[in-house]
PDB file of N, CA and C in Angstrom:
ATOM      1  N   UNK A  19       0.853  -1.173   0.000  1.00 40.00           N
ATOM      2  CA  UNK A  19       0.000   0.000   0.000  1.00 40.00           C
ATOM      3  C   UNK A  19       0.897   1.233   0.000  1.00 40.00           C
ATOM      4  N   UNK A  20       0.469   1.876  -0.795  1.00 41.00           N
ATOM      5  CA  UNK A  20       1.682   3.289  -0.922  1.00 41.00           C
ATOM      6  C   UNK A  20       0.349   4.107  -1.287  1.00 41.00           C
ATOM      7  N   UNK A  21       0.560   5.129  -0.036  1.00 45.00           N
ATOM      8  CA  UNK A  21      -0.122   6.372  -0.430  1.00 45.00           C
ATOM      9  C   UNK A  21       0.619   7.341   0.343  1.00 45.00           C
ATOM     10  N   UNK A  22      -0.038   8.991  -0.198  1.00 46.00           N
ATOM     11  CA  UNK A  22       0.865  10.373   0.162  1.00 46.00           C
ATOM     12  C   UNK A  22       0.229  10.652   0.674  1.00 46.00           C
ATOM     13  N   UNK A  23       0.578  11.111   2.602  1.00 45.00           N
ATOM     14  CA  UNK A  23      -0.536  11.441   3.112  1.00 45.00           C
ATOM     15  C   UNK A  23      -0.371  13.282   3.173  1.00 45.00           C
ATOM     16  N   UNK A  24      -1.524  13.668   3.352  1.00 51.00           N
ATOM     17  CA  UNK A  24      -0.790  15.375   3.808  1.00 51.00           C
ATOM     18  C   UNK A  24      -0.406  15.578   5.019  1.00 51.00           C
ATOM     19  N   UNK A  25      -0.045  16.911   4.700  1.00 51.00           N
ATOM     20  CA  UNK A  25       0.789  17.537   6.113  1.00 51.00           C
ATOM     21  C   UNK A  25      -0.166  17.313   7.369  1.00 51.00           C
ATOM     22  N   UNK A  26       0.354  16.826   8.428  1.00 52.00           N
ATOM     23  CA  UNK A  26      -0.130  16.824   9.721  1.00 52.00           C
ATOM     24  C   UNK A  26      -1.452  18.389   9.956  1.00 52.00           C
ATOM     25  N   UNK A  27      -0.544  19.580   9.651  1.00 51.00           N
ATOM     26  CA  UNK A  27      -1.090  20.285   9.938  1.00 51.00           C
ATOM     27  C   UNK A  27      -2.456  20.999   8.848  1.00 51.00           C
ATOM     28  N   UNK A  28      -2.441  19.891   7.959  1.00 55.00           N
ATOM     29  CA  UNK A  28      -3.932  19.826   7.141  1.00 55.00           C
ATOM     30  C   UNK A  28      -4.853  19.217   7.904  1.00 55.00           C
ATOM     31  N   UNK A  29      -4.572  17.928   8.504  1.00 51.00           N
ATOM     32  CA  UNK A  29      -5.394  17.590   9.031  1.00 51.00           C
ATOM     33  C   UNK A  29      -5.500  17.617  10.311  1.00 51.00           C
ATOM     34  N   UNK A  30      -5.319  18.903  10.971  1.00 47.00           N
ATOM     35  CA  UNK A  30      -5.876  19.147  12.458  1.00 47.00           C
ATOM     36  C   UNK A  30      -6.281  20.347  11.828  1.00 47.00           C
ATOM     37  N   UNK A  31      -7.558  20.619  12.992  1.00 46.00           N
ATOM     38  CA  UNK A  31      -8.269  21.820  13.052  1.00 46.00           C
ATOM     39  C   UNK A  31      -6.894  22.589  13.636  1.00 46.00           C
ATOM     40  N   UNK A  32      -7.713  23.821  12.561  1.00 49.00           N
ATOM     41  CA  UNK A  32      -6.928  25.167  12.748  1.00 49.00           C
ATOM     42  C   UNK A  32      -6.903  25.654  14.285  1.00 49.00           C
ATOM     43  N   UNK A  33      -7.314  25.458  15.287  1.00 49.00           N
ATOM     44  CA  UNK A  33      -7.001  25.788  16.807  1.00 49.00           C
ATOM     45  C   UNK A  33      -6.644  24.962  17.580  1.00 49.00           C
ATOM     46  N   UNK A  34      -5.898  24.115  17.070  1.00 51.00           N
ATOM     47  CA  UNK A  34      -5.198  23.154  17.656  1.00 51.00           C
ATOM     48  C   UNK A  34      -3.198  23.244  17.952  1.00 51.00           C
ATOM     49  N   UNK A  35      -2.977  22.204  18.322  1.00 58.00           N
ATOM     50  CA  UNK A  35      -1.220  22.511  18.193  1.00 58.00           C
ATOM     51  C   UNK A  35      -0.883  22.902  16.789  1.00 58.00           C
ATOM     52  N   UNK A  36       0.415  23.991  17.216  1.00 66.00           N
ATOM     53  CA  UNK A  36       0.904  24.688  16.072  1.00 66.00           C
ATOM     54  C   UNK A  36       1.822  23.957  16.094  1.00 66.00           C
ATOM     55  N   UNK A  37       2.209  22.975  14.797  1.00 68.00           N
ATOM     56  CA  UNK A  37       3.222  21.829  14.238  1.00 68.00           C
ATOM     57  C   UNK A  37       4.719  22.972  14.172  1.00 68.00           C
ATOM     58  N   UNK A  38       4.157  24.384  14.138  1.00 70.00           N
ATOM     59  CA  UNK A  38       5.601  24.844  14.026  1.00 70.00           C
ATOM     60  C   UNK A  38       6.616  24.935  14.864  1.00 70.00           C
ATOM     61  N   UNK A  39       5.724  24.782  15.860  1.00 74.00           N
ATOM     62  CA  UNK A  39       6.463  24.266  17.365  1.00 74.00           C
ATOM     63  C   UNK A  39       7.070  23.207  17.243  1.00 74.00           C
ATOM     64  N   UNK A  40       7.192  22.044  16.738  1.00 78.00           N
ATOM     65  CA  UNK A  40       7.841  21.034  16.957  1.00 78.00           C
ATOM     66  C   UNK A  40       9.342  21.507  16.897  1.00 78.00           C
ATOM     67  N   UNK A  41      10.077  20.944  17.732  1.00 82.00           N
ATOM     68  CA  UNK A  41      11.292  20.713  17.940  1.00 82.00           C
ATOM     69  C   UNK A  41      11.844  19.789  16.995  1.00 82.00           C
ATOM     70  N   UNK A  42      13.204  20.227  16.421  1.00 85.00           N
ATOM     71  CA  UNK A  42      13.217  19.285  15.777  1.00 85.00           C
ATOM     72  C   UNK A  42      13.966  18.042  15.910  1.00 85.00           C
ATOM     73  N   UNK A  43      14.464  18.290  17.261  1.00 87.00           N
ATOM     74  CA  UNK A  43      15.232  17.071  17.709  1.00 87.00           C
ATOM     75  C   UNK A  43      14.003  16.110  18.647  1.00 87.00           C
ATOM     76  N   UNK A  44      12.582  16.003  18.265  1.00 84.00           N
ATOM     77  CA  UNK A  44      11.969  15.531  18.406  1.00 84.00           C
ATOM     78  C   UNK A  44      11.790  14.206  17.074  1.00 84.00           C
ATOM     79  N   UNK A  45      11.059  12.870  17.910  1.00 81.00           N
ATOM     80  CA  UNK A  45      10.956  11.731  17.066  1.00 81.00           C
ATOM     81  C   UNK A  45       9.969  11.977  16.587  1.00 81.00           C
ATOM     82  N   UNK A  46       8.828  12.574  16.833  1.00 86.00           N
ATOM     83  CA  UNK A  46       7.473  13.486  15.466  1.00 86.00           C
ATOM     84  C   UNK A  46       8.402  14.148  13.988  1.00 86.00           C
ATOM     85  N   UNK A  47       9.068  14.819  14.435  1.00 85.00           N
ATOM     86  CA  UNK A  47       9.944  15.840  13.632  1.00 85.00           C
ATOM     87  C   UNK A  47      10.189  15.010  12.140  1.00 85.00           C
ATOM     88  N   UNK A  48      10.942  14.189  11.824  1.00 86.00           N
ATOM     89  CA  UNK A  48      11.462  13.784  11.004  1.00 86.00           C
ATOM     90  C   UNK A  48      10.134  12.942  10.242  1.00 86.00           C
ATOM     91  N   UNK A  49       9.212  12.209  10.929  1.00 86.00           N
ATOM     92  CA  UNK A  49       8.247  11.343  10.463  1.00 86.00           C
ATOM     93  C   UNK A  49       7.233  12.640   9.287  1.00 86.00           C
ATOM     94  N   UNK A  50       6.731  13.398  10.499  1.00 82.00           N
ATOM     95  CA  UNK A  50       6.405  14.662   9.603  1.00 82.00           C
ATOM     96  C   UNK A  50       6.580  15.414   8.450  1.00 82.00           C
ATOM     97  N   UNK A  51       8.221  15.710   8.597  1.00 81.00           N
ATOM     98  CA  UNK A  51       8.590  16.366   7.507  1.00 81.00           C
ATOM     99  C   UNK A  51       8.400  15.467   6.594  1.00 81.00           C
ATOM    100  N   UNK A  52       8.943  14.300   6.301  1.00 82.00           N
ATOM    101  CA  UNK A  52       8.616  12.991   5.233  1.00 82.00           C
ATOM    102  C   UNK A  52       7.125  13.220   4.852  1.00 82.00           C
ATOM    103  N   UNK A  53       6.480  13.257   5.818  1.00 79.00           N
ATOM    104  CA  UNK A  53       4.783  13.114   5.171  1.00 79.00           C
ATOM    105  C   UNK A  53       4.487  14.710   4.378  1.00 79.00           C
ATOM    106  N   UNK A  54       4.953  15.749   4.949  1.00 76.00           N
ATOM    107  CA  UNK A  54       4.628  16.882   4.619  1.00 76.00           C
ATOM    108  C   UNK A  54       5.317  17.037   3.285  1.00 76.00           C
ATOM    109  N   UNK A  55       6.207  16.467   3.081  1.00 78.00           N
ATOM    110  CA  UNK A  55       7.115  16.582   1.434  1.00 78.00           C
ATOM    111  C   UNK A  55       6.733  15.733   0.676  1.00 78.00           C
ATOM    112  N   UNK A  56       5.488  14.977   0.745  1.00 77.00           N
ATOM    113  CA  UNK A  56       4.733  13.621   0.123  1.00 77.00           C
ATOM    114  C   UNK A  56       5.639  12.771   0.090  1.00 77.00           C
ATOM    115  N   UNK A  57       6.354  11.980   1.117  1.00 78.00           N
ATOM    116  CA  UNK A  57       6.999  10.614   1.057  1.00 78.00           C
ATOM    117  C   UNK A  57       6.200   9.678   1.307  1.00 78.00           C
ATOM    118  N   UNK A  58       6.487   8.857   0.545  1.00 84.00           N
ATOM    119  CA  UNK A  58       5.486   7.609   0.683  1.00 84.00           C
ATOM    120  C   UNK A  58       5.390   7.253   1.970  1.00 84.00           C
ATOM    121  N   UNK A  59       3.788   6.323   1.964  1.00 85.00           N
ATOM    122  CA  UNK A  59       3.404   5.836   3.074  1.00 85.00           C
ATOM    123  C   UNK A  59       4.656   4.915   4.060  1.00 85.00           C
ATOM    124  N   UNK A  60       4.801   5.260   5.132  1.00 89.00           N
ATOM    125  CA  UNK A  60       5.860   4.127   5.844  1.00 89.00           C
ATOM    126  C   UNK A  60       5.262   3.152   6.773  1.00 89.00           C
ATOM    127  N   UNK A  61       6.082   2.044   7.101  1.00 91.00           N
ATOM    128  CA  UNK A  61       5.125   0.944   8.039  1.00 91.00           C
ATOM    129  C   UNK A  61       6.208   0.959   9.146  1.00 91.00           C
ATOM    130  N   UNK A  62       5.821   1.007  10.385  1.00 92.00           N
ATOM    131  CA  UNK A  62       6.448   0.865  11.754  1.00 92.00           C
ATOM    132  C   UNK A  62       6.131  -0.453  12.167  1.00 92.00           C
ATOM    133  N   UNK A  63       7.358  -0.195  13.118  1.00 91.00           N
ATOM    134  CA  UNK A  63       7.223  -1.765  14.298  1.00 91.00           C
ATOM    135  C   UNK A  63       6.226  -1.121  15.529  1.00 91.00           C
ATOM    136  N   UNK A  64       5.808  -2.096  15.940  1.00 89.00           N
ATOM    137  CA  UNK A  64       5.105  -1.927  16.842  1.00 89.00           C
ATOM    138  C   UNK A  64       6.083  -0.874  18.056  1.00 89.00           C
ATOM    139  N   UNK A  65       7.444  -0.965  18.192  1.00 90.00           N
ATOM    140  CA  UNK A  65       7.304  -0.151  19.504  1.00 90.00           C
ATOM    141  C   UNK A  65       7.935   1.109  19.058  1.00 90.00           C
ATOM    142  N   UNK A  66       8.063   1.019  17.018  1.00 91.00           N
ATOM    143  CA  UNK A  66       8.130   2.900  16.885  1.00 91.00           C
ATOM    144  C   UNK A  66       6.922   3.312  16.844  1.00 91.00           C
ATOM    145  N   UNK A  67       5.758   2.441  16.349  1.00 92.00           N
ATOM    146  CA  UNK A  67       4.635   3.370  16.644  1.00 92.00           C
ATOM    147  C   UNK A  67       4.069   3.786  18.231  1.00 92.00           C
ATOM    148  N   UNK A  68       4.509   2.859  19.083  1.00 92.00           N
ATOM    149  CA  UNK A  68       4.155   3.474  20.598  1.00 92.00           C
ATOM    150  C   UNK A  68       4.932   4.457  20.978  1.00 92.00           C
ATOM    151  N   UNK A  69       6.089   4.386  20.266  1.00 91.00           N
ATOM    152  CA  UNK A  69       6.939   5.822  20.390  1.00 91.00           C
ATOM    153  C   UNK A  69       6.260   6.822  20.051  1.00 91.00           C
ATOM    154  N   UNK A  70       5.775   6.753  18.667  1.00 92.00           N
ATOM    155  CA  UNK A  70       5.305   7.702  18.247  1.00 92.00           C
ATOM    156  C   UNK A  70       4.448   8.665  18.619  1.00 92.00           C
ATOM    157  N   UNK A  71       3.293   7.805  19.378  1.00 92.00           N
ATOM    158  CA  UNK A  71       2.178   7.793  20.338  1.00 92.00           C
ATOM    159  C   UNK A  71       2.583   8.582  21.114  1.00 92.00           C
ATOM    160  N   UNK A  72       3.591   8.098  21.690  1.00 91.00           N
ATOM    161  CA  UNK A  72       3.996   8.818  22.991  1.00 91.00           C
ATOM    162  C   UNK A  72       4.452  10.308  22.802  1.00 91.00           C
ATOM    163  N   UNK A  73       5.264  10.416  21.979  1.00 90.00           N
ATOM    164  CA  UNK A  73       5.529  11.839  21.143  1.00 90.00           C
ATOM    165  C   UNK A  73       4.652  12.686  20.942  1.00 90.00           C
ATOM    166  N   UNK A  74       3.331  12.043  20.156  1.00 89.00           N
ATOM    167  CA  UNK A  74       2.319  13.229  20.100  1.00 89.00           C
ATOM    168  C   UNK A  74       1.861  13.778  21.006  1.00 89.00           C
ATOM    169  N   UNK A  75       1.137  12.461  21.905  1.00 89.00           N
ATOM    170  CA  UNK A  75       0.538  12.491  22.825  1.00 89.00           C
ATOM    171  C   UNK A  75       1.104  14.779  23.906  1.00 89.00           C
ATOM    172  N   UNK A  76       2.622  13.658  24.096  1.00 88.00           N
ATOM    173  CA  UNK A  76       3.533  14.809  25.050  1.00 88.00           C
ATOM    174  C   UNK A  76       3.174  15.948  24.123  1.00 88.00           C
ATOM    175  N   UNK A  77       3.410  16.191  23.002  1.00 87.00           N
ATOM    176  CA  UNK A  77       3.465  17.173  22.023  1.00 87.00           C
ATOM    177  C   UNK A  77       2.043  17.974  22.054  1.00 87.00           C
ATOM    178  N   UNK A  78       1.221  17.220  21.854  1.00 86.00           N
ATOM    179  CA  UNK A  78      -0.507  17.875  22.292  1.00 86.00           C
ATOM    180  C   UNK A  78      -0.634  18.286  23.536  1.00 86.00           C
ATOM    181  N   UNK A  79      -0.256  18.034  24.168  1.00 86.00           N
ATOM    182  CA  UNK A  79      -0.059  18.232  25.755  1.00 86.00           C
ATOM    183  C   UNK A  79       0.672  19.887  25.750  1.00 86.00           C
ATOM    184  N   UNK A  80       2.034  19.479  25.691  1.00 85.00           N
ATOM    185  CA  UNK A  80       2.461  21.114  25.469  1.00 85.00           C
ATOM    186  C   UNK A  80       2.124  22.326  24.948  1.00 85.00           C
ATOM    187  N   UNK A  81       1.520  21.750  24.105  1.00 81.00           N
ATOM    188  CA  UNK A  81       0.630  22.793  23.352  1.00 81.00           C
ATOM    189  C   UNK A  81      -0.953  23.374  23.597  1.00 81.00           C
ATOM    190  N   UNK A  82      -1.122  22.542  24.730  1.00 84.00           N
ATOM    191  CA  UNK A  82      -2.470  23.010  25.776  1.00 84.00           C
ATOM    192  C   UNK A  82      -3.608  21.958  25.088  1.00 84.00           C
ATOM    193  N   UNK A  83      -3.130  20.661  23.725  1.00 82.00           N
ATOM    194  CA  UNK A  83      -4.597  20.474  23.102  1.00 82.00           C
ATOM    195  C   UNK A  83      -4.787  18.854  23.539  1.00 82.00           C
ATOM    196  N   UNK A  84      -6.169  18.931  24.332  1.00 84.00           N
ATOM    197  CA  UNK A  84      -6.546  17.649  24.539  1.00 84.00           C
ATOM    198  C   UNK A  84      -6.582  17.023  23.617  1.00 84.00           C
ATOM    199  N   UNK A  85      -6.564  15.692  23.865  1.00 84.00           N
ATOM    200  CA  UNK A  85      -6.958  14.084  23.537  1.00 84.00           C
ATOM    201  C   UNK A  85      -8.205  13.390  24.245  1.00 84.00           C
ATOM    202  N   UNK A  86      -8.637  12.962  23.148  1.00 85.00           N
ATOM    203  CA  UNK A  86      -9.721  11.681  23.934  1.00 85.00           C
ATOM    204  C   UNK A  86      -8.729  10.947  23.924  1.00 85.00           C
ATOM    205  N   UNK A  87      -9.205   9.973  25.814  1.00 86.00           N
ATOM    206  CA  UNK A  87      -8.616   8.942  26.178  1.00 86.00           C
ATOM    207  C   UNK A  87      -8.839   8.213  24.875  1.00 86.00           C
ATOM    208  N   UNK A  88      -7.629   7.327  25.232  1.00 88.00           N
ATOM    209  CA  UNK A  88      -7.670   6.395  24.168  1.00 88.00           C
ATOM    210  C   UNK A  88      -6.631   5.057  24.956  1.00 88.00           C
ATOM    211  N   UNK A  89      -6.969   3.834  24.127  1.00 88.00           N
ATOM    212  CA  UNK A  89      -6.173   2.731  24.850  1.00 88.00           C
ATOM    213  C   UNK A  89      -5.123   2.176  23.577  1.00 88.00           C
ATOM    214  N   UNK A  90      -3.792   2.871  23.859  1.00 88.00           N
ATOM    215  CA  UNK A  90      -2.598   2.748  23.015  1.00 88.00           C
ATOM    216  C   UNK A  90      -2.493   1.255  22.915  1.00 88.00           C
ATOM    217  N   UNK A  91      -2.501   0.235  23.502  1.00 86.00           N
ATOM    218  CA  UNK A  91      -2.378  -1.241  23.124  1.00 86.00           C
ATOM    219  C   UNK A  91      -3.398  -1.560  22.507  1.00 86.00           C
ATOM    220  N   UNK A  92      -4.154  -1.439  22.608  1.00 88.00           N
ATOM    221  CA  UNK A  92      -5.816  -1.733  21.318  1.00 88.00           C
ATOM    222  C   UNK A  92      -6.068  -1.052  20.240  1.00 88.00           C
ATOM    223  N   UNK A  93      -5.328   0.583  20.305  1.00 87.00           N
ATOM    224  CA  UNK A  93      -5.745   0.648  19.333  1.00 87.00           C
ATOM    225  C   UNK A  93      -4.325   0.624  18.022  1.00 87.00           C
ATOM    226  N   UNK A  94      -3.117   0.194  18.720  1.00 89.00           N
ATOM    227  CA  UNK A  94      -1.998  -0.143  18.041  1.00 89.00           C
ATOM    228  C   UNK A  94      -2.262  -1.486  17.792  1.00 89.00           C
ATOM    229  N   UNK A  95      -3.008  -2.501  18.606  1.00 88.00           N
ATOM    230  CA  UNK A  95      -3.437  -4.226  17.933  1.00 88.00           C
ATOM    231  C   UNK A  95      -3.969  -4.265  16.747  1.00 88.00           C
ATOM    232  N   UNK A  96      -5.230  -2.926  16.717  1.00 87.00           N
ATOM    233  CA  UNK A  96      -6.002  -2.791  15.615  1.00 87.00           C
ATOM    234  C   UNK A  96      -5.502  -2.564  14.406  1.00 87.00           C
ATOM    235  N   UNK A  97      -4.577  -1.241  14.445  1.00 86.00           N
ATOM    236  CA  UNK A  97      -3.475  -1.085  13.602  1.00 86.00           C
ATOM    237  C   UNK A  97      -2.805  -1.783  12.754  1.00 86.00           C
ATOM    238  N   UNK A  98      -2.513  -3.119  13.755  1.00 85.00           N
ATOM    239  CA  UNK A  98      -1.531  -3.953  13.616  1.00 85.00           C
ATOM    240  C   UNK A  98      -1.889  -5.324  12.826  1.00 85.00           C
ATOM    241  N   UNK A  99      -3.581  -5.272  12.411  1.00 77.00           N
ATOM    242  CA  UNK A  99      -4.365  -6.397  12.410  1.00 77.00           C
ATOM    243  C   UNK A  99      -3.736  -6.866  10.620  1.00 77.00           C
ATOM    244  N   UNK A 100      -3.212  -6.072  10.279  1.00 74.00           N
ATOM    245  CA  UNK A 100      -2.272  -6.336   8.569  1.00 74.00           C
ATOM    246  C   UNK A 100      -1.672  -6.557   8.724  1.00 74.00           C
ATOM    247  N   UNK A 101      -0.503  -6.816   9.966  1.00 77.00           N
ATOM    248  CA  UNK A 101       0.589  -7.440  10.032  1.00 77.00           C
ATOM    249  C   UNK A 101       1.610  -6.446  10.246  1.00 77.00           C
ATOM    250  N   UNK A 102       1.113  -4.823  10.127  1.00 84.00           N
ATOM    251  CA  UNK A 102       1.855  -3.294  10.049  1.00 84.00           C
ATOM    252  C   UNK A 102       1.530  -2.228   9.955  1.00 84.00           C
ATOM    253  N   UNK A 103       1.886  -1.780  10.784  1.00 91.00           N
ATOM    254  CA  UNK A 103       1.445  -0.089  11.520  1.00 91.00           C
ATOM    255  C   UNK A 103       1.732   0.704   9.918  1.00 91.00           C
ATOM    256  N   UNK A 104       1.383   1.223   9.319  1.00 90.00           N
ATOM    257  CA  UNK A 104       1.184   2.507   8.512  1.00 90.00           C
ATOM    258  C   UNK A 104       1.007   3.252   8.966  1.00 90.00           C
ATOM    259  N   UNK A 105       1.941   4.519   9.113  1.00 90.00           N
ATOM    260  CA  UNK A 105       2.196   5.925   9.442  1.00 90.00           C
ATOM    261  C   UNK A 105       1.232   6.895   9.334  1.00 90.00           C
ATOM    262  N   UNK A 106       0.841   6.465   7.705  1.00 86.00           N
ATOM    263  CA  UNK A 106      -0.781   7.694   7.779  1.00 86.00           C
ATOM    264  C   UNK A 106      -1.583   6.924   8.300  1.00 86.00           C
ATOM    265  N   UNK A 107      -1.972   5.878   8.656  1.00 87.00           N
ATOM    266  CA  UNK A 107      -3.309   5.473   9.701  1.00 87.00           C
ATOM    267  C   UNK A 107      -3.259   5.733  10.634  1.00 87.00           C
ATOM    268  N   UNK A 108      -1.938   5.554  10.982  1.00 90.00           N
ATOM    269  CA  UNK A 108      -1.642   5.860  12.578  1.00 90.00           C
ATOM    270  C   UNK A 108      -1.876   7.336  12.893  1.00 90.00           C
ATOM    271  N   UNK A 109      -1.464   8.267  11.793  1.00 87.00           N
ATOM    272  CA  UNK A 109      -1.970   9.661  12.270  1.00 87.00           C
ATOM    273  C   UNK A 109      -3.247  10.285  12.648  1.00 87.00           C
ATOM    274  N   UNK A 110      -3.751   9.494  11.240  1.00 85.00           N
ATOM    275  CA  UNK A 110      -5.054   9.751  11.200  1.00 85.00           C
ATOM    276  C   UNK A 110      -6.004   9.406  12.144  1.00 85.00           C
ATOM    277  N   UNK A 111      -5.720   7.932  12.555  1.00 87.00           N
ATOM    278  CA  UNK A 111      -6.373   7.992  14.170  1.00 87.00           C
ATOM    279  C   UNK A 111      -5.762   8.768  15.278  1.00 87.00           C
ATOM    280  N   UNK A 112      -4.781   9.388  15.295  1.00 88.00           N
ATOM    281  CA  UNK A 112      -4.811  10.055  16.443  1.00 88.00           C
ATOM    282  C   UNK A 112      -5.234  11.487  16.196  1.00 88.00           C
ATOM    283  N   UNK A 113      -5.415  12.052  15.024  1.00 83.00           N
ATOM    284  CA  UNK A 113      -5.620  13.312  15.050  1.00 83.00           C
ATOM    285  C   UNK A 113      -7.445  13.175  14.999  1.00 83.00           C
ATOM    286  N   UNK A 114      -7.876  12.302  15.393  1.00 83.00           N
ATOM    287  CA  UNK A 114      -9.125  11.772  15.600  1.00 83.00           C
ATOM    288  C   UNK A 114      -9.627  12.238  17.260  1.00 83.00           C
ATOM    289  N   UNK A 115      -8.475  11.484  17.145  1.00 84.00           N
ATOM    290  CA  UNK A 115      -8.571  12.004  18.866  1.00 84.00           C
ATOM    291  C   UNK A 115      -8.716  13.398  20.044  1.00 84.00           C
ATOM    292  N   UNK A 116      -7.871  14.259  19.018  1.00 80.00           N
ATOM    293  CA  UNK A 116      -7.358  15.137  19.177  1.00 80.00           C
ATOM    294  C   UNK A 116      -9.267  16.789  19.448  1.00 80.00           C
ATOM    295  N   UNK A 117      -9.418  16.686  20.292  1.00 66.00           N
ATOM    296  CA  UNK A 117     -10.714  17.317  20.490  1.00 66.00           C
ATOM    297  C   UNK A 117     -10.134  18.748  20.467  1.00 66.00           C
ATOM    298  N   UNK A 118     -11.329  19.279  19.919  1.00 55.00           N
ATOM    299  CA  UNK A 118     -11.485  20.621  18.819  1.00 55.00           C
ATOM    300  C   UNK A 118     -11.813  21.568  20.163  1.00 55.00           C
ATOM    301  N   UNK A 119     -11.423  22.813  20.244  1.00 51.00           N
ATOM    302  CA  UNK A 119     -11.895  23.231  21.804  1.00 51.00           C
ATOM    303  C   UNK A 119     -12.672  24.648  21.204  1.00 51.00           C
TER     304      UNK A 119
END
């Protein structure tokens, strides 16, 4: 499966974290820029995508913007039910999460 996903910051509402904040010695940082320059879809191991998780998660946080709870082992199983985490799914459910204030 190869698809181009867009920039992170297409798909969050406009009053949400400002992606320009990211640091770039952050593990978001580099995944991002790849998606934002249309690099193809990538597939993670299970514990870069809990990394990843964890990254945003902190990253939404700093930036004052809630999350719906969510259960990172279920919904990385679900993820996982192809045999591999894909990068734009994985975003896309979390910017799901990500409540509009």
């Amino acid at each position: 499966m190869s698809r181009t996903a867009a920039p992170p910051s297409a798909l969050l509402p406009r009053n949400t974290a400002s992606w320009n904040h990211l640091d770039r010695s952050s593990a978001l940082y580099g995944y991002f820029v790849h998606l934002f320059y249309g690099g193809e879809d990538l597939t993670l191991e299970v514990a870069e995508a809990r990394q990843f998780v964890r990254e945003f998660a902190a990253f939404c946080q700093r930036e004052g913007v809630s999350l719906e709870p969510f259960d990172v082992d279920a919904g990385l199983c679900a993820l996982h039910a192809s045999g591999q985490i894909h990068l734009y799914a994985l975003v896309e459910e979390l910017v799901v999460l990500v409540q509009s204030e």
